[in-house]
Amino acid sequence: MALFITFEGGEGSGKSTQARLLHQQLKHAGIPSLLTYEPGVTRLGEKINSILKWSQDTSISPVAELLLFNTSRAQLVSEVIKPALEKGISVVCDRYADSTTAYQGYGRALDLAMVEAVNKIGMSGLVPDITFLLDIPPEQGLARKGQNIDRFEVESVDFHNRIREGYQALVRAEPQRWCVINAAFSKEKIAEIIWGKIRPLLPK
Ligand code: TMP
């Protein structure tokens, strides 16, 4: 059975590196795998990504942000993720709907029931089999970022602390789906923990 695996975390948590390493490890083990990310990938997603992350002259309300992320997600699910899973290809996705709950729900303080309802539409019923949270204090994560700072990275440490708390609330609500990893561990150790969780889920 193809797996749908997602990676979550605050800024500078190293989740993109780990998503890539897991994708390579799966391929190495002979498991067909596709690496993808949010927001972006599809043509529509890339346009939305550039508005959401980089537009400086366009005001975007929190509700508009919620809808835009989910518009990009709906396209990614229907154009990329579902077709891959249907072909038996496991999908590793860097960010998914939990990012919206953490960033727009907790970070932007939108009504959580509304966020959940809109996420449900964006996900089109597709829930991850397992989600890795790379947990890092925001001060440390933001310090790992380079010069190119996007619309979310310029936000206050309070904003990023609310996101971290949001992730923790999501883990408490659905502990069976999540695997929380301290992002301060070395890249190699984190990859080993992740592989230790994934290997038993793979066909023998
Ligand atoms: P990244 O490529 O650094 O992960 O950038 C994506 C940014 O978009 C990151 O700051 C998190 C933010 N984001 C949201 O606010 N809501 C979402 O639903 C998603 C997928 C990302």
Coordinates of C-alpha atoms and ligand atoms in Angstrom, one line a residue:
M1 CA 0.0 0.0 0.0
A2 CA 1.3 3.4 -0.9
L3 CA 1.9 5.7 2.0
F4 CA 1.1 9.4 2.3
I5 CA 3.7 10.9 4.6
T6 CA 3.8 14.6 5.6
F7 CA 6.5 16.8 7.2
E8 CA 5.6 19.7 9.4
G9 CA 7.5 22.3 11.5
G10 CA 8.3 25.9 12.1
E11 CA 10.8 28.0 10.2
G12 CA 14.3 26.5 9.9
S13 CA 13.3 23.2 11.4
G14 CA 15.1 21.2 8.7
K15 CA 11.9 19.4 7.5
S16 CA 12.6 20.0 3.8
T17 CA 16.0 18.3 4.1
Q18 CA 14.4 15.4 6.0
A19 CA 11.6 15.0 3.4
R20 CA 14.2 14.8 0.7
L21 CA 16.3 12.3 2.6
L22 CA 13.3 10.1 3.2
H23 CA 12.3 10.2 -0.4
Q24 CA 15.8 9.1 -1.4
Q25 CA 15.8 6.4 1.2
L26 CA 12.5 5.0 0.0
K27 CA 13.8 4.9 -3.6
H28 CA 16.9 3.2 -2.4
A29 CA 14.8 0.6 -0.8
G30 CA 12.9 0.0 -4.1
I31 CA 9.7 1.8 -3.0
P32 CA 8.3 4.1 -5.7
S33 CA 8.2 7.5 -4.1
L34 CA 7.3 11.1 -5.1
L35 CA 8.5 14.2 -3.3
T36 CA 6.3 17.2 -3.3
Y37 CA 5.7 20.4 -1.2
E38 CA 3.2 23.1 -0.3
P39 CA 2.4 25.7 -1.4
G40 CA 3.4 25.2 -5.1
V41 CA 4.4 22.5 -7.5
T42 CA 1.3 22.8 -9.8
R43 CA 1.2 25.8 -12.1
L44 CA -1.7 27.2 -10.1
G45 CA 0.2 26.4 -6.9
E46 CA 3.3 28.2 -8.0
K47 CA 1.3 31.4 -8.8
I48 CA -0.4 31.2 -5.4
N49 CA 3.0 30.5 -3.7
S50 CA 4.6 33.6 -5.1
I51 CA 1.6 35.8 -4.0
L52 CA 1.5 34.3 -0.5
K53 CA 5.2 34.3 0.2
W54 CA 6.6 37.3 -1.7
S55 CA 4.0 39.9 -2.6
Q56 CA 4.9 43.2 -0.9
D57 CA 2.4 45.5 -2.5
T58 CA -0.7 43.3 -2.1
S59 CA -2.6 43.1 1.2
I60 CA -3.8 39.6 2.0
S61 CA -6.2 39.1 4.9
P62 CA -5.9 36.0 7.1
V63 CA -9.1 34.5 5.6
A64 CA -7.8 35.1 2.1
E65 CA -4.6 33.4 3.2
L66 CA -6.6 30.4 4.5
L67 CA -8.4 30.1 1.2
L68 CA -5.4 30.6 -1.0
F69 CA -3.4 27.9 0.8
N70 CA -6.3 25.6 0.4
T71 CA -6.8 26.4 -3.2
S72 CA -3.2 25.5 -3.9
R73 CA -3.7 22.3 -1.8
A74 CA -6.9 21.2 -3.7
Q75 CA -5.0 21.5 -7.0
L76 CA -2.0 19.6 -5.6
V77 CA -4.1 16.8 -4.2
S78 CA -6.1 16.3 -7.4
E79 CA -3.3 16.9 -9.9
V80 CA -0.3 15.2 -8.1
I81 CA -0.9 13.4 -4.8
K82 CA -4.0 11.4 -5.5
P83 CA -2.9 10.2 -8.9
A84 CA 0.4 9.1 -7.5
L85 CA -1.1 7.2 -4.6
E86 CA -3.6 5.5 -7.0
K87 CA -0.6 4.2 -9.0
G88 CA 0.9 2.8 -5.8
I89 CA 3.5 5.5 -5.5
S90 CA 4.2 6.7 -1.9
V91 CA 4.1 10.5 -1.5
V92 CA 6.3 12.5 0.8
C93 CA 4.9 16.0 1.2
D94 CA 6.7 18.9 2.7
R95 CA 3.8 20.7 4.6
Y96 CA 0.1 20.0 4.3
A97 CA -3.1 21.0 6.0
D98 CA -1.6 20.9 9.5
S99 CA 0.5 23.9 8.4
T100 CA -2.7 25.9 7.8
T101 CA -4.1 25.0 11.2
A102 CA -0.8 26.0 12.8
Y103 CA -0.1 29.2 10.8
Q104 CA -3.5 30.5 9.9
G105 CA -5.4 29.0 12.8
Y106 CA -3.0 29.6 15.7
G107 CA -0.5 32.1 14.1
R108 CA -3.1 34.4 12.6
A109 CA -5.7 33.5 15.3
L110 CA -8.5 32.5 12.9
D111 CA -11.5 30.5 14.2
L112 CA -10.2 26.9 14.4
A113 CA -13.6 25.4 13.4
M114 CA -13.6 27.5 10.2
V115 CA -10.0 26.5 9.4
E116 CA -10.8 22.9 9.9
A117 CA -13.9 23.2 7.6
V118 CA -11.9 24.9 4.8
N119 CA -9.0 22.4 5.2
K120 CA -11.4 19.6 4.8
I121 CA -12.4 21.0 1.4
G122 CA -8.7 21.6 0.4
M123 CA -7.7 18.0 1.4
S124 CA -10.6 16.4 -0.5
G125 CA -10.7 13.7 2.1
L126 CA -7.0 12.8 1.9
V127 CA -5.5 12.5 5.4
P128 CA -1.8 11.6 5.9
D129 CA -0.9 8.1 7.1
I130 CA 1.9 9.6 9.2
T131 CA 3.1 13.1 10.0
F132 CA 6.6 14.1 11.2
L133 CA 6.9 17.2 13.3
L134 CA 10.4 18.7 13.6
D135 CA 10.1 20.7 16.7
I136 CA 12.4 23.7 17.3
P137 CA 12.1 26.9 19.4
P138 CA 11.3 29.7 16.9
E139 CA 14.4 31.8 18.0
Q140 CA 16.7 28.9 17.0
G141 CA 14.8 28.1 13.8
L142 CA 14.6 31.7 12.5
A143 CA 18.3 32.1 13.2
R144 CA 19.0 29.3 10.8
K145 CA 17.4 31.3 7.9
G146 CA 19.4 33.2 5.4
Q147 CA 18.9 36.6 3.8
N148 CA 15.9 35.8 1.7
I149 CA 13.1 36.3 4.2
D150 CA 9.4 35.7 3.2
R151 CA 6.1 37.2 4.4
F152 CA 5.9 34.6 7.2
E153 CA 9.5 34.7 8.4
V154 CA 9.3 38.5 9.0
E155 CA 6.5 37.9 11.6
S156 CA 7.2 38.3 15.4
V157 CA 8.6 35.5 17.6
D158 CA 5.2 35.6 19.4
F159 CA 3.6 34.6 16.0
H160 CA 6.0 31.7 15.6
N161 CA 5.5 30.6 19.2
R162 CA 1.8 30.4 18.6
I163 CA 2.5 28.2 15.6
R164 CA 4.6 25.9 17.7
E165 CA 1.8 25.7 20.3
G166 CA -0.6 25.0 17.5
Y167 CA 1.4 22.0 16.4
Q168 CA 1.6 20.7 19.9
A169 CA -2.2 21.0 20.2
L170 CA -2.6 19.0 16.9
V171 CA -0.3 16.3 18.2
R172 CA -2.3 16.0 21.5
A173 CA -5.5 15.8 19.5
E174 CA -4.3 13.0 17.2
P175 CA -1.2 11.4 18.7
Q176 CA -1.5 8.2 16.7
R177 CA -0.8 10.1 13.4
W178 CA 2.2 12.2 14.6
C179 CA 5.8 11.5 15.3
V180 CA 7.5 14.4 17.1
I181 CA 11.3 14.8 16.7
N182 CA 13.6 17.3 18.4
A183 CA 15.0 19.3 15.5
A184 CA 18.2 20.0 17.5
F185 CA 19.4 16.4 16.8
S186 CA 21.9 15.9 13.9
K187 CA 20.5 15.5 10.4
E188 CA 21.7 11.9 10.4
K189 CA 20.0 11.0 13.7
I190 CA 16.7 12.6 12.6
A191 CA 16.8 10.6 9.4
E192 CA 17.5 7.4 11.3
I193 CA 14.5 8.0 13.6
I194 CA 12.3 8.7 10.6
W195 CA 13.4 5.6 8.8
G196 CA 12.8 3.6 11.9
K197 CA 9.2 4.7 11.9
I198 CA 8.6 4.2 8.2
R199 CA 10.3 0.8 7.6
P200 CA 7.8 -1.2 9.5
L201 CA 5.0 0.3 7.5
L202 CA 6.5 -0.8 4.2
P203 CA 5.6 -4.0 2.4
K204 CA 7.9 -6.9 3.3
Ligands
TMP1 P1 8.5 27.1 3.3 O1 8.7 26.7 1.9 O2 9.6 27.8 4.0 O3 7.9 25.9 4.1 O4 7.4 28.2 3.2 C1 6.1 28.1 3.3 C2 5.6 29.2 4.1 O5 4.2 29.2 4.1 C3 6.0 28.9 5.6 O6 6.3 30.1 6.2 C4 4.7 28.4 6.2 C5 3.6 29.1 5.4 N1 2.4 28.3 5.2 C6 1.2 28.7 5.8 O7 1.2 29.8 6.5 N2 0.1 27.9 5.7 C7 0.1 26.8 5.0 O8 -1.0 26.1 4.9 C8 1.3 26.4 4.3 C9 1.3 25.1 3.5 C10 2.4 27.1 4.5

